[in-house]
Amino acid sequence: MIPQPFLHDDSGAVRFWVLVDGIEVGASIRKETLHHRFAPGRTDDQPLATYQAHVAEIGDAVRRRVAAGSIEPVMLREHDLQLPAR
């Protein structure tokens, strides 16, 4: 069973796990990255809620990073998250 994501106050990041080829891979994403990518116009966004609203896209970003050779723990940055096609 994959552990629940949580906001790690000391680092200011949501820490979470993603299944990659049947293996749990630890990852994190800073609250600033979540804000700038998913809620730039908001002043009341909550990092954990923002993460949960975009969990599929964030999980895909972790899988891409692992496929490219990243090792655990994977720290996602803004450039890891693809912008939607227009």
N, CA, C and O atoms as a CHARMM CRD file, in Angstrom:
* protein
*
  344
    1    1 MET  N      0.83900  -1.18800   0.00000 PROA 1      0.00000
    2    1 MET  CA     0.00000   0.00000   0.00000 PROA 1      0.00000
    3    1 MET  C      0.88300   1.25100   0.00000 PROA 1      0.00000
    4    1 MET  O      1.80300   1.37600   0.80800 PROA 1      0.00000
    5    2 ILE  N      0.59400   2.14900  -0.89700 PROA 2      0.00000
    6    2 ILE  CA     1.37500   3.37900  -1.01700 PROA 2      0.00000
    7    2 ILE  C      0.99800   4.33000   0.13000 PROA 2      0.00000
    8    2 ILE  O     -0.18500   4.53000   0.40400 PROA 2      0.00000
    9    3 PRO  N      2.00700   4.91800   0.80000 PROA 3      0.00000
   10    3 PRO  CA     1.71300   5.88500   1.86400 PROA 3      0.00000
   11    3 PRO  C      0.96500   7.10300   1.32800 PROA 3      0.00000
   12    3 PRO  O      1.05800   7.42800   0.14400 PROA 3      0.00000
   13    4 GLN  N      0.24000   7.75700   2.19100 PROA 4      0.00000
   14    4 GLN  CA    -0.50800   8.95700   1.82100 PROA 4      0.00000
   15    4 GLN  C      0.45100  10.13600   1.63800 PROA 4      0.00000
   16    4 GLN  O      1.43600  10.25400   2.36700 PROA 4      0.00000
   17    5 PRO  N      0.16500  11.00500   0.66700 PROA 5      0.00000
   18    5 PRO  CA     0.98700  12.21500   0.52000 PROA 5      0.00000
   19    5 PRO  C      0.78800  13.12600   1.72500 PROA 5      0.00000
   20    5 PRO  O     -0.25200  13.09500   2.38200 PROA 5      0.00000
   21    6 PHE  N      1.80200  13.93500   2.00000 PROA 6      0.00000
   22    6 PHE  CA     1.68900  14.86900   3.11300 PROA 6      0.00000
   23    6 PHE  C      2.54500  16.09800   2.84800 PROA 6      0.00000
   24    6 PHE  O      3.50400  16.05500   2.07700 PROA 6      0.00000
   25    7 LEU  N      2.17700  17.19000   3.50200 PROA 7      0.00000
   26    7 LEU  CA     2.95000  18.42100   3.40500 PROA 7      0.00000
   27    7 LEU  C      4.02100  18.39100   4.48500 PROA 7      0.00000
   28    7 LEU  O      3.71000  18.33400   5.67500 PROA 7      0.00000
   29    8 HSD  N      5.26900  18.43000   4.07400 PROA 8      0.00000
   30    8 HSD  CA     6.39600  18.46700   4.99800 PROA 8      0.00000
   31    8 HSD  C      6.73400  19.93500   5.23700 PROA 8      0.00000
   32    8 HSD  O      7.34800  20.58900   4.39400 PROA 8      0.00000
   33    9 ASP  N      6.32500  20.43700   6.38700 PROA 9      0.00000
   34    9 ASP  CA     6.45600  21.86800   6.68300 PROA 9      0.00000
   35    9 ASP  C      7.89500  22.36600   6.62400 PROA 9      0.00000
   36    9 ASP  O      8.14400  23.45500   6.10600 PROA 9      0.00000
   37   10 ASP  N      8.84500  21.59400   7.14300 PROA 10     0.00000
   38   10 ASP  CA    10.23000  22.06200   7.18600 PROA 10     0.00000
   39   10 ASP  C     10.81500  22.31100   5.79900 PROA 10     0.00000
   40   10 ASP  O     11.59400  23.24600   5.61700 PROA 10     0.00000
   41   11 SER  N     10.45000  21.49200   4.83000 PROA 11     0.00000
   42   11 SER  CA    10.98000  21.66800   3.47500 PROA 11     0.00000
   43   11 SER  C     10.03000  22.46000   2.58000 PROA 11     0.00000
   44   11 SER  O     10.42100  22.91000   1.50300 PROA 11     0.00000
   45   12 GLY  N      8.78500  22.63000   3.02000 PROA 12     0.00000
   46   12 GLY  CA     7.80900  23.33900   2.19600 PROA 12     0.00000
   47   12 GLY  C      7.41900  22.55800   0.95800 PROA 12     0.00000
   48   12 GLY  O      7.11800  23.14300  -0.08200 PROA 12     0.00000
   49   13 ALA  N      7.42300  21.22600   1.06700 PROA 13     0.00000
   50   13 ALA  CA     7.13000  20.38800  -0.09100 PROA 13     0.00000
   51   13 ALA  C      6.10000  19.32600   0.26100 PROA 13     0.00000
   52   13 ALA  O      6.02400  18.85600   1.39600 PROA 13     0.00000
   53   14 VAL  N      5.31300  18.96200  -0.74200 PROA 14     0.00000
   54   14 VAL  CA     4.44200  17.80300  -0.60800 PROA 14     0.00000
   55   14 VAL  C      5.30300  16.59300  -0.93900 PROA 14     0.00000
   56   14 VAL  O      5.94300  16.53700  -1.98900 PROA 14     0.00000
   57   15 ARG  N      5.30800  15.63300  -0.03500 PROA 15     0.00000
   58   15 ARG  CA     6.03600  14.38500  -0.25800 PROA 15     0.00000
   59   15 ARG  C      5.01900  13.29600  -0.57200 PROA 15     0.00000
   60   15 ARG  O      3.97000  13.20200   0.06600 PROA 15     0.00000
   61   16 PHE  N      5.34900  12.47400  -1.57000 PROA 16     0.00000
   62   16 PHE  CA     4.40200  11.47300  -2.04200 PROA 16     0.00000
   63   16 PHE  C      5.15900  10.33100  -2.70000 PROA 16     0.00000
   64   16 PHE  O      6.37400  10.39500  -2.88500 PROA 16     0.00000
   65   17 TRP  N      4.42400   9.29000  -3.05000 PROA 17     0.00000
   66   17 TRP  CA     4.99900   8.11100  -3.68000 PROA 17     0.00000
   67   17 TRP  C      4.19000   7.78100  -4.92900 PROA 17     0.00000
   68   17 TRP  O      2.97700   7.98600  -4.98000 PROA 17     0.00000
   69   18 VAL  N      4.89200   7.26700  -5.93300 PROA 18     0.00000
   70   18 VAL  CA     4.28000   6.91100  -7.21100 PROA 18     0.00000
   71   18 VAL  C      4.73000   5.49500  -7.56500 PROA 18     0.00000
   72   18 VAL  O      5.89900   5.14700  -7.39900 PROA 18     0.00000
   73   19 LEU  N      3.79900   4.69000  -8.04800 PROA 19     0.00000
   74   19 LEU  CA     4.17500   3.36700  -8.54000 PROA 19     0.00000
   75   19 LEU  C      4.79600   3.49400  -9.92500 PROA 19     0.00000
   76   19 LEU  O      4.18900   4.02800 -10.85300 PROA 19     0.00000
   77   20 VAL  N      6.01000   2.99500 -10.03800 PROA 20     0.00000
   78   20 VAL  CA     6.72100   2.98200 -11.31800 PROA 20     0.00000
   79   20 VAL  C      7.15500   1.54900 -11.55000 PROA 20     0.00000
   80   20 VAL  O      8.03200   1.03900 -10.85300 PROA 20     0.00000
   81   21 ASP  N      6.54700   0.90100 -12.52200 PROA 21     0.00000
   82   21 ASP  CA     6.84000  -0.50900 -12.81400 PROA 21     0.00000
   83   21 ASP  C      6.70700  -1.37000 -11.56500 PROA 21     0.00000
   84   21 ASP  O      7.52800  -2.25400 -11.31800 PROA 21     0.00000
   85   22 GLY  N      5.66200  -1.10300 -10.77400 PROA 22     0.00000
   86   22 GLY  CA     5.38300  -1.89400  -9.58600 PROA 22     0.00000
   87   22 GLY  C      6.21000  -1.54900  -8.35700 PROA 22     0.00000
   88   22 GLY  O      6.08500  -2.20800  -7.32500 PROA 22     0.00000
   89   23 ILE  N      7.04500  -0.53700  -8.45100 PROA 23     0.00000
   90   23 ILE  CA     7.90500  -0.12500  -7.33600 PROA 23     0.00000
   91   23 ILE  C      7.47700   1.25200  -6.85200 PROA 23     0.00000
   92   23 ILE  O      7.24200   2.15400  -7.65700 PROA 23     0.00000
   93   24 GLU  N      7.37400   1.41500  -5.52800 PROA 24     0.00000
   94   24 GLU  CA     7.03300   2.71600  -4.95000 PROA 24     0.00000
   95   24 GLU  C      8.26300   3.62000  -5.00300 PROA 24     0.00000
   96   24 GLU  O      9.31300   3.29900  -4.44700 PROA 24     0.00000
   97   25 VAL  N      8.11000   4.75600  -5.68200 PROA 25     0.00000
   98   25 VAL  CA     9.19900   5.72000  -5.80200 PROA 25     0.00000
   99   25 VAL  C      8.80800   6.97100  -5.03000 PROA 25     0.00000
  100   25 VAL  O      7.75900   7.56400  -5.28400 PROA 25     0.00000
  101   26 GLY  N      9.65400   7.37100  -4.08700 PROA 26     0.00000
  102   26 GLY  CA     9.40900   8.58300  -3.31900 PROA 26     0.00000
  103   26 GLY  C      9.71400   9.81700  -4.14600 PROA 26     0.00000
  104   26 GLY  O     10.66400   9.84000  -4.92800 PROA 26     0.00000
  105   27 ALA  N      8.88900  10.84900  -3.96200 PROA 27     0.00000
  106   27 ALA  CA     9.07300  12.08100  -4.71200 PROA 27     0.00000
  107   27 ALA  C      8.55100  13.25500  -3.89000 PROA 27     0.00000
  108   27 ALA  O      7.87100  13.07600  -2.87900 PROA 27     0.00000
  109   28 SER  N      8.88100  14.43900  -4.34100 PROA 28     0.00000
  110   28 SER  CA     8.36700  15.63600  -3.68300 PROA 28     0.00000
  111   28 SER  C      8.24400  16.76100  -4.69700 PROA 28     0.00000
  112   28 SER  O      8.86900  16.75700  -5.75700 PROA 28     0.00000
  113   29 ILE  N      7.40900  17.72200  -4.32300 PROA 29     0.00000
  114   29 ILE  CA     7.21900  18.90600  -5.14800 PROA 29     0.00000
  115   29 ILE  C      6.99200  20.07100  -4.20300 PROA 29     0.00000
  116   29 ILE  O      6.13700  20.00200  -3.32000 PROA 29     0.00000
  117   30 ARG  N      7.74700  21.13100  -4.38300 PROA 30     0.00000
  118   30 ARG  CA     7.65500  22.28200  -3.48000 PROA 30     0.00000
  119   30 ARG  C      6.32900  23.00300  -3.66200 PROA 30     0.00000
  120   30 ARG  O      5.75200  23.01700  -4.75000 PROA 30     0.00000
  121   31 LYS  N      5.85900  23.59900  -2.57600 PROA 31     0.00000
  122   31 LYS  CA     4.57600  24.29600  -2.62600 PROA 31     0.00000
  123   31 LYS  C      4.62700  25.46100  -3.60200 PROA 31     0.00000
  124   31 LYS  O      3.60600  25.79500  -4.20300 PROA 31     0.00000
  125   32 GLU  N      5.77900  26.08700  -3.77800 PROA 32     0.00000
  126   32 GLU  CA     5.90500  27.18800  -4.74500 PROA 32     0.00000
  127   32 GLU  C      5.73700  26.68300  -6.17300 PROA 32     0.00000
  128   32 GLU  O      5.13300  27.35600  -7.00800 PROA 32     0.00000
  129   33 THR  N      6.27500  25.49400  -6.45200 PROA 33     0.00000
  130   33 THR  CA     6.11900  24.90700  -7.78200 PROA 33     0.00000
  131   33 THR  C      4.65200  24.59700  -8.05700 PROA 33     0.00000
  132   33 THR  O      4.14800  24.87800  -9.14400 PROA 33     0.00000
  133   34 LEU  N      3.96900  24.02100  -7.07500 PROA 34     0.00000
  134   34 LEU  CA     2.53700  23.74900  -7.22600 PROA 34     0.00000
  135   34 LEU  C      1.76800  25.03700  -7.48300 PROA 34     0.00000
  136   34 LEU  O      0.90500  25.08900  -8.35900 PROA 34     0.00000
  137   35 HSD  N      2.08300  26.07000  -6.72300 PROA 35     0.00000
  138   35 HSD  CA     1.38300  27.34800  -6.87500 PROA 35     0.00000
  139   35 HSD  C      1.60900  27.94200  -8.26300 PROA 35     0.00000
  140   35 HSD  O      0.65400  28.29100  -8.95600 PROA 35     0.00000
  141   36 HSD  N      2.87900  28.05500  -8.66600 PROA 36     0.00000
  142   36 HSD  CA     3.18800  28.70600  -9.94700 PROA 36     0.00000
  143   36 HSD  C      2.66400  27.92900 -11.14400 PROA 36     0.00000
  144   36 HSD  O      2.27800  28.52400 -12.15000 PROA 36     0.00000
  145   37 ARG  N      2.64800  26.59800 -11.04300 PROA 37     0.00000
  146   37 ARG  CA     2.19400  25.78600 -12.18000 PROA 37     0.00000
  147   37 ARG  C      0.68000  25.63900 -12.24600 PROA 37     0.00000
  148   37 ARG  O      0.10000  25.69400 -13.33000 PROA 37     0.00000
  149   38 PHE  N      0.03000  25.45200 -11.08700 PROA 38     0.00000
  150   38 PHE  CA    -1.38700  25.09400 -11.10200 PROA 38     0.00000
  151   38 PHE  C     -2.33100  26.15800 -10.55300 PROA 38     0.00000
  152   38 PHE  O     -3.52600  26.11200 -10.84400 PROA 38     0.00000
  153   39 ALA  N     -1.84000  27.10100  -9.77900 PROA 39     0.00000
  154   39 ALA  CA    -2.74800  28.08300  -9.16100 PROA 39     0.00000
  155   39 ALA  C     -2.11500  29.46900  -9.10100 PROA 39     0.00000
  156   39 ALA  O     -2.11000  30.09300  -8.04000 PROA 39     0.00000
  157   40 PRO  N     -1.57600  29.96800 -10.22800 PROA 40     0.00000
  158   40 PRO  CA    -0.83000  31.22900 -10.17500 PROA 40     0.00000
  159   40 PRO  C     -1.66200  32.44500  -9.79600 PROA 40     0.00000
  160   40 PRO  O     -1.11700  33.40500  -9.25200 PROA 40     0.00000
  161   41 GLY  N     -2.93700  32.43800 -10.06100 PROA 41     0.00000
  162   41 GLY  CA    -3.77300  33.59500  -9.76000 PROA 41     0.00000
  163   41 GLY  C     -4.42400  33.54000  -8.39300 PROA 41     0.00000
  164   41 GLY  O     -5.18200  34.44100  -8.03200 PROA 41     0.00000
  165   42 ARG  N     -4.14400  32.50900  -7.63600 PROA 42     0.00000
  166   42 ARG  CA    -4.80800  32.32700  -6.34500 PROA 42     0.00000
  167   42 ARG  C     -3.92100  32.81000  -5.20500 PROA 42     0.00000
  168   42 ARG  O     -2.69300  32.78800  -5.29700 PROA 42     0.00000
  169   43 THR  N     -4.56200  33.24000  -4.14600 PROA 43     0.00000
  170   43 THR  CA    -3.84000  33.59800  -2.93200 PROA 43     0.00000
  171   43 THR  C     -4.22600  32.68000  -1.78600 PROA 43     0.00000
  172   43 THR  O     -3.64600  32.75400  -0.70300 PROA 43     0.00000
  173   44 ASP  N     -5.19600  31.82300  -2.02200 PROA 44     0.00000
  174   44 ASP  CA    -5.68100  30.94300  -0.96300 PROA 44     0.00000
  175   44 ASP  C     -5.43800  29.46100  -1.27800 PROA 44     0.00000
  176   44 ASP  O     -6.06600  28.59700  -0.66500 PROA 44     0.00000
  177   45 ASP  N     -4.54800  29.15600  -2.21300 PROA 45     0.00000
  178   45 ASP  CA    -4.32300  27.75900  -2.57700 PROA 45     0.00000
  179   45 ASP  C     -3.63100  27.01200  -1.43900 PROA 45     0.00000
  180   45 ASP  O     -2.85800  27.58200  -0.66900 PROA 45     0.00000
  181   46 GLN  N     -3.93100  25.73600  -1.36300 PROA 46     0.00000
  182   46 GLN  CA    -3.36500  24.84600  -0.35800 PROA 46     0.00000
  183   46 GLN  C     -2.52400  23.79300  -1.08500 PROA 46     0.00000
  184   46 GLN  O     -3.03600  23.11500  -1.97600 PROA 46     0.00000
  185   47 PRO  N     -1.25800  23.64200  -0.73000 PROA 47     0.00000
  186   47 PRO  CA    -0.37500  22.74100  -1.48200 PROA 47     0.00000
  187   47 PRO  C     -0.88400  21.30600  -1.59100 PROA 47     0.00000
  188   47 PRO  O     -0.83600  20.72100  -2.67300 PROA 47     0.00000
  189   48 LEU  N     -1.36000  20.74000  -0.51300 PROA 48     0.00000
  190   48 LEU  CA    -1.80000  19.34900  -0.56400 PROA 48     0.00000
  191   48 LEU  C     -3.04700  19.19900  -1.43000 PROA 48     0.00000
  192   48 LEU  O     -3.15600  18.24100  -2.19600 PROA 48     0.00000
  193   49 ALA  N     -3.97600  20.12400  -1.31900 PROA 49     0.00000
  194   49 ALA  CA    -5.18300  20.08400  -2.14800 PROA 49     0.00000
  195   49 ALA  C     -4.82600  20.28800  -3.62800 PROA 49     0.00000
  196   49 ALA  O     -5.40500  19.64400  -4.50300 PROA 49     0.00000
  197   50 THR  N     -3.87900  21.17800  -3.89900 PROA 50     0.00000
  198   50 THR  CA    -3.44900  21.40900  -5.28100 PROA 50     0.00000
  199   50 THR  C     -2.78600  20.14900  -5.83100 PROA 50     0.00000
  200   50 THR  O     -3.04100  19.75900  -6.97000 PROA 50     0.00000
  201   51 TYR  N     -1.94400  19.51800  -5.03300 PROA 51     0.00000
  202   51 TYR  CA    -1.32100  18.25600  -5.44300 PROA 51     0.00000
  203   51 TYR  C     -2.39000  17.22400  -5.78900 PROA 51     0.00000
  204   51 TYR  O     -2.34100  16.60000  -6.84900 PROA 51     0.00000
  205   52 GLN  N     -3.35400  17.05000  -4.88900 PROA 52     0.00000
  206   52 GLN  CA    -4.38300  16.02500  -5.09200 PROA 52     0.00000
  207   52 GLN  C     -5.23700  16.30500  -6.33000 PROA 52     0.00000
  208   52 GLN  O     -5.69500  15.37000  -6.98800 PROA 52     0.00000
  209   53 ALA  N     -5.45200  17.57400  -6.65000 PROA 53     0.00000
  210   53 ALA  CA    -6.24400  17.92400  -7.83300 PROA 53     0.00000
  211   53 ALA  C     -5.49900  17.61700  -9.13200 PROA 53     0.00000
  212   53 ALA  O     -6.11400  17.52000 -10.19400 PROA 53     0.00000
  213   54 HSD  N     -4.17500  17.46200  -9.04900 PROA 54     0.00000
  214   54 HSD  CA    -3.36700  17.25300 -10.25600 PROA 54     0.00000
  215   54 HSD  C     -2.47100  16.01800 -10.12900 PROA 54     0.00000
  216   54 HSD  O     -1.41500  15.93400 -10.75700 PROA 54     0.00000
  217   55 VAL  N     -2.91000  15.06900  -9.30800 PROA 55     0.00000
  218   55 VAL  CA    -2.09400  13.89700  -8.98700 PROA 55     0.00000
  219   55 VAL  C     -1.69900  13.09500 -10.22900 PROA 55     0.00000
  220   55 VAL  O     -0.57900  12.58800 -10.28600 PROA 55     0.00000
  221   56 ALA  N     -2.56400  12.96800 -11.20400 PROA 56     0.00000
  222   56 ALA  CA    -2.23200  12.18100 -12.39900 PROA 56     0.00000
  223   56 ALA  C     -1.09300  12.83100 -13.18600 PROA 56     0.00000
  224   56 ALA  O     -0.14700  12.15200 -13.58500 PROA 56     0.00000
  225   57 GLU  N     -1.18100  14.13100 -13.40900 PROA 57     0.00000
  226   57 GLU  CA    -0.14000  14.83900 -14.15300 PROA 57     0.00000
  227   57 GLU  C      1.18900  14.81500 -13.39700 PROA 57     0.00000
  228   57 GLU  O      2.25000  14.65300 -13.99900 PROA 57     0.00000
  229   58 ILE  N      1.12400  14.97700 -12.09100 PROA 58     0.00000
  230   58 ILE  CA     2.33600  14.96500 -11.27700 PROA 58     0.00000
  231   58 ILE  C      2.95500  13.56800 -11.27600 PROA 58     0.00000
  232   58 ILE  O      4.17500  13.43300 -11.37900 PROA 58     0.00000
  233   59 GLY  N      2.13700  12.53900 -11.16100 PROA 59     0.00000
  234   59 GLY  CA     2.64100  11.17000 -11.22700 PROA 59     0.00000
  235   59 GLY  C      3.30200  10.86100 -12.55000 PROA 59     0.00000
  236   59 GLY  O      4.33900  10.19900 -12.59100 PROA 59     0.00000
  237   60 ASP  N      2.70700  11.33900 -13.63700 PROA 60     0.00000
  238   60 ASP  CA     3.30400  11.14900 -14.96300 PROA 60     0.00000
  239   60 ASP  C      4.67100  11.82200 -15.05300 PROA 60     0.00000
  240   60 ASP  O      5.58700  11.28500 -15.67500 PROA 60     0.00000
  241   61 ALA  N      4.81200  12.99900 -14.43400 PROA 61     0.00000
  242   61 ALA  CA     6.09900  13.70200 -14.43900 PROA 61     0.00000
  243   61 ALA  C      7.15900  12.89900 -13.69900 PROA 61     0.00000
  244   61 ALA  O      8.30800  12.83900 -14.13600 PROA 61     0.00000
  245   62 VAL  N      6.78500  12.28000 -12.58000 PROA 62     0.00000
  246   62 VAL  CA     7.73100  11.43100 -11.84500 PROA 62     0.00000
  247   62 VAL  C      8.14200  10.25100 -12.71500 PROA 62     0.00000
  248   62 VAL  O      9.32500   9.91800 -12.78700 PROA 62     0.00000
  249   63 ARG  N      7.18100   9.61700 -13.37500 PROA 63     0.00000
  250   63 ARG  CA     7.50000   8.46700 -14.23500 PROA 63     0.00000
  251   63 ARG  C      8.44200   8.86800 -15.37100 PROA 63     0.00000
  252   63 ARG  O      9.34700   8.10900 -15.71600 PROA 63     0.00000
  253   64 ARG  N      8.24200  10.05100 -15.95600 PROA 64     0.00000
  254   64 ARG  CA     9.14400  10.53000 -17.01800 PROA 64     0.00000
  255   64 ARG  C     10.55800  10.72500 -16.47600 PROA 64     0.00000
  256   64 ARG  O     11.54000  10.35900 -17.12200 PROA 64     0.00000
  257   65 ARG  N     10.64500  11.30900 -15.28100 PROA 65     0.00000
  258   65 ARG  CA    11.96800  11.54400 -14.68000 PROA 65     0.00000
  259   65 ARG  C     12.67500  10.21800 -14.39300 PROA 65     0.00000
  260   65 ARG  O     13.87300  10.09500 -14.65100 PROA 65     0.00000
  261   66 VAL  N     11.95900   9.23200 -13.86800 PROA 66     0.00000
  262   66 VAL  CA    12.55700   7.92900 -13.58400 PROA 66     0.00000
  263   66 VAL  C     12.98900   7.26900 -14.89400 PROA 66     0.00000
  264   66 VAL  O     14.07500   6.69500 -14.96800 PROA 66     0.00000
  265   67 ALA  N     12.15300   7.34700 -15.92000 PROA 67     0.00000
  266   67 ALA  CA    12.50100   6.76600 -17.22100 PROA 67     0.00000
  267   67 ALA  C     13.75000   7.42100 -17.81000 PROA 67     0.00000
  268   67 ALA  O     14.49800   6.79200 -18.55900 PROA 67     0.00000
  269   68 ALA  N     13.96600   8.69400 -17.46000 PROA 68     0.00000
  270   68 ALA  CA    15.13800   9.42200 -17.96200 PROA 68     0.00000
  271   68 ALA  C     16.37900   9.18500 -17.09100 PROA 68     0.00000
  272   68 ALA  O     17.45400   9.70700 -17.38400 PROA 68     0.00000
  273   69 GLY  N     16.22300   8.38800 -16.00900 PROA 69     0.00000
  274   69 GLY  CA    17.38100   8.03600 -15.20400 PROA 69     0.00000
  275   69 GLY  C     17.43300   8.61800 -13.80800 PROA 69     0.00000
  276   69 GLY  O     18.38600   8.35400 -13.07500 PROA 69     0.00000
  277   70 SER  N     16.44200   9.40200 -13.41400 PROA 70     0.00000
  278   70 SER  CA    16.43800   9.95500 -12.05600 PROA 70     0.00000
  279   70 SER  C     16.27700   8.84000 -11.03400 PROA 70     0.00000
  280   70 SER  O     15.59200   7.84700 -11.27800 PROA 70     0.00000
  281   71 ILE  N     16.91400   9.02200  -9.89500 PROA 71     0.00000
  282   71 ILE  CA    16.77900   8.05500  -8.81500 PROA 71     0.00000
  283   71 ILE  C     16.01100   8.68900  -7.66200 PROA 71     0.00000
  284   71 ILE  O     15.88200   9.91000  -7.57100 PROA 71     0.00000
  285   72 GLU  N     15.51300   7.84000  -6.79800 PROA 72     0.00000
  286   72 GLU  CA    14.71100   8.27200  -5.65200 PROA 72     0.00000
  287   72 GLU  C     15.59600   8.99400  -4.63600 PROA 72     0.00000
  288   72 GLU  O     16.73500   8.58100  -4.41500 PROA 72     0.00000
  289   73 PRO  N     15.10500  10.04200  -4.02500 PROA 73     0.00000
  290   73 PRO  CA    13.80300  10.67600  -4.19800 PROA 73     0.00000
  291   73 PRO  C     13.82400  11.65500  -5.37200 PROA 73     0.00000
  292   73 PRO  O     14.80200  12.37400  -5.58000 PROA 73     0.00000
  293   74 VAL  N     12.75400  11.66800  -6.11700 PROA 74     0.00000
  294   74 VAL  CA    12.61800  12.54900  -7.27700 PROA 74     0.00000
  295   74 VAL  C     12.04100  13.87700  -6.81000 PROA 74     0.00000
  296   74 VAL  O     10.97400  13.90800  -6.19800 PROA 74     0.00000
  297   75 MET  N     12.73400  14.97000  -7.09200 PROA 75     0.00000
  298   75 MET  CA    12.25200  16.30600  -6.74500 PROA 75     0.00000
  299   75 MET  C     11.77900  16.96900  -8.03600 PROA 75     0.00000
  300   75 MET  O     12.58200  17.30000  -8.90800 PROA 75     0.00000
  301   76 LEU  N     10.45600  17.15900  -8.14600 PROA 76     0.00000
  302   76 LEU  CA     9.90800  17.78200  -9.35400 PROA 76     0.00000
  303   76 LEU  C     10.09300  19.29200  -9.31600 PROA 76     0.00000
  304   76 LEU  O      9.99300  19.92900  -8.26700 PROA 76     0.00000
  305   77 ARG  N     10.36500  19.83900 -10.48700 PROA 77     0.00000
  306   77 ARG  CA    10.47800  21.28900 -10.65300 PROA 77     0.00000
  307   77 ARG  C      9.50100  21.71100 -11.74500 PROA 77     0.00000
  308   77 ARG  O      8.91800  20.87200 -12.43100 PROA 77     0.00000
  309   78 GLU  N      9.33200  23.01500 -11.89600 PROA 78     0.00000
  310   78 GLU  CA     8.33800  23.51400 -12.85600 PROA 78     0.00000
  311   78 GLU  C      8.56900  22.96600 -14.26100 PROA 78     0.00000
  312   78 GLU  O      7.60600  22.62300 -14.94700 PROA 78     0.00000
  313   79 HSD  N      9.81000  22.87600 -14.69900 PROA 79     0.00000
  314   79 HSD  CA    10.06100  22.41900 -16.07100 PROA 79     0.00000
  315   79 HSD  C      9.72100  20.93200 -16.26100 PROA 79     0.00000
  316   79 HSD  O      9.62600  20.46300 -17.39500 PROA 79     0.00000
  317   80 ASP  N      9.53800  20.19300 -15.16700 PROA 80     0.00000
  318   80 ASP  CA     9.15100  18.78500 -15.28300 PROA 80     0.00000
  319   80 ASP  C      7.67600  18.61700 -15.62500 PROA 80     0.00000
  320   80 ASP  O      7.25600  17.55500 -16.08300 PROA 80     0.00000
  321   81 LEU  N      6.90300  19.65500 -15.40400 PROA 81     0.00000
  322   81 LEU  CA     5.45600  19.58400 -15.62000 PROA 81     0.00000
  323   81 LEU  C      5.12400  20.23400 -16.95000 PROA 81     0.00000
  324   81 LEU  O      5.32100  21.43400 -17.14000 PROA 81     0.00000
  325   82 GLN  N      4.62400  19.43200 -17.85300 PROA 82     0.00000
  326   82 GLN  CA     4.29500  19.94100 -19.18900 PROA 82     0.00000
  327   82 GLN  C      3.07900  20.84700 -19.11900 PROA 82     0.00000
  328   82 GLN  O      2.12500  20.56900 -18.39200 PROA 82     0.00000
  329   83 LEU  N      3.12000  21.92600 -19.87600 PROA 83     0.00000
  330   83 LEU  CA     1.95800  22.79600 -19.97500 PROA 83     0.00000
  331   83 LEU  C      0.93800  22.16300 -20.90000 PROA 83     0.00000
  332   83 LEU  O      1.31100  21.46900 -21.84600 PROA 83     0.00000
  333   84 PRO  N     -0.35000  22.39000 -20.64500 PROA 84     0.00000
  334   84 PRO  CA    -1.37800  21.81400 -21.51900 PROA 84     0.00000
  335   84 PRO  C     -1.26000  22.35500 -22.93900 PROA 84     0.00000
  336   84 PRO  O     -0.87400  23.50400 -23.15200 PROA 84     0.00000
  337   85 ALA  N     -1.59800  21.50600 -23.90200 PROA 85     0.00000
  338   85 ALA  CA    -1.58400  21.92500 -25.31000 PROA 85     0.00000
  339   85 ALA  C     -2.66600  22.96200 -25.53900 PROA 85     0.00000
  340   85 ALA  O     -3.75200  22.88400 -24.96500 PROA 85     0.00000
  341   86 ARG  N     -2.35800  23.93200 -26.38200 PROA 86     0.00000
  342   86 ARG  CA    -3.34700  24.99300 -26.68100 PROA 86     0.00000
  343   86 ARG  C     -3.86100  24.86500 -28.07700 PROA 86     0.00000
  344   86 ARG  O     -4.69500  25.66400 -28.50400 PROA 86     0.00000
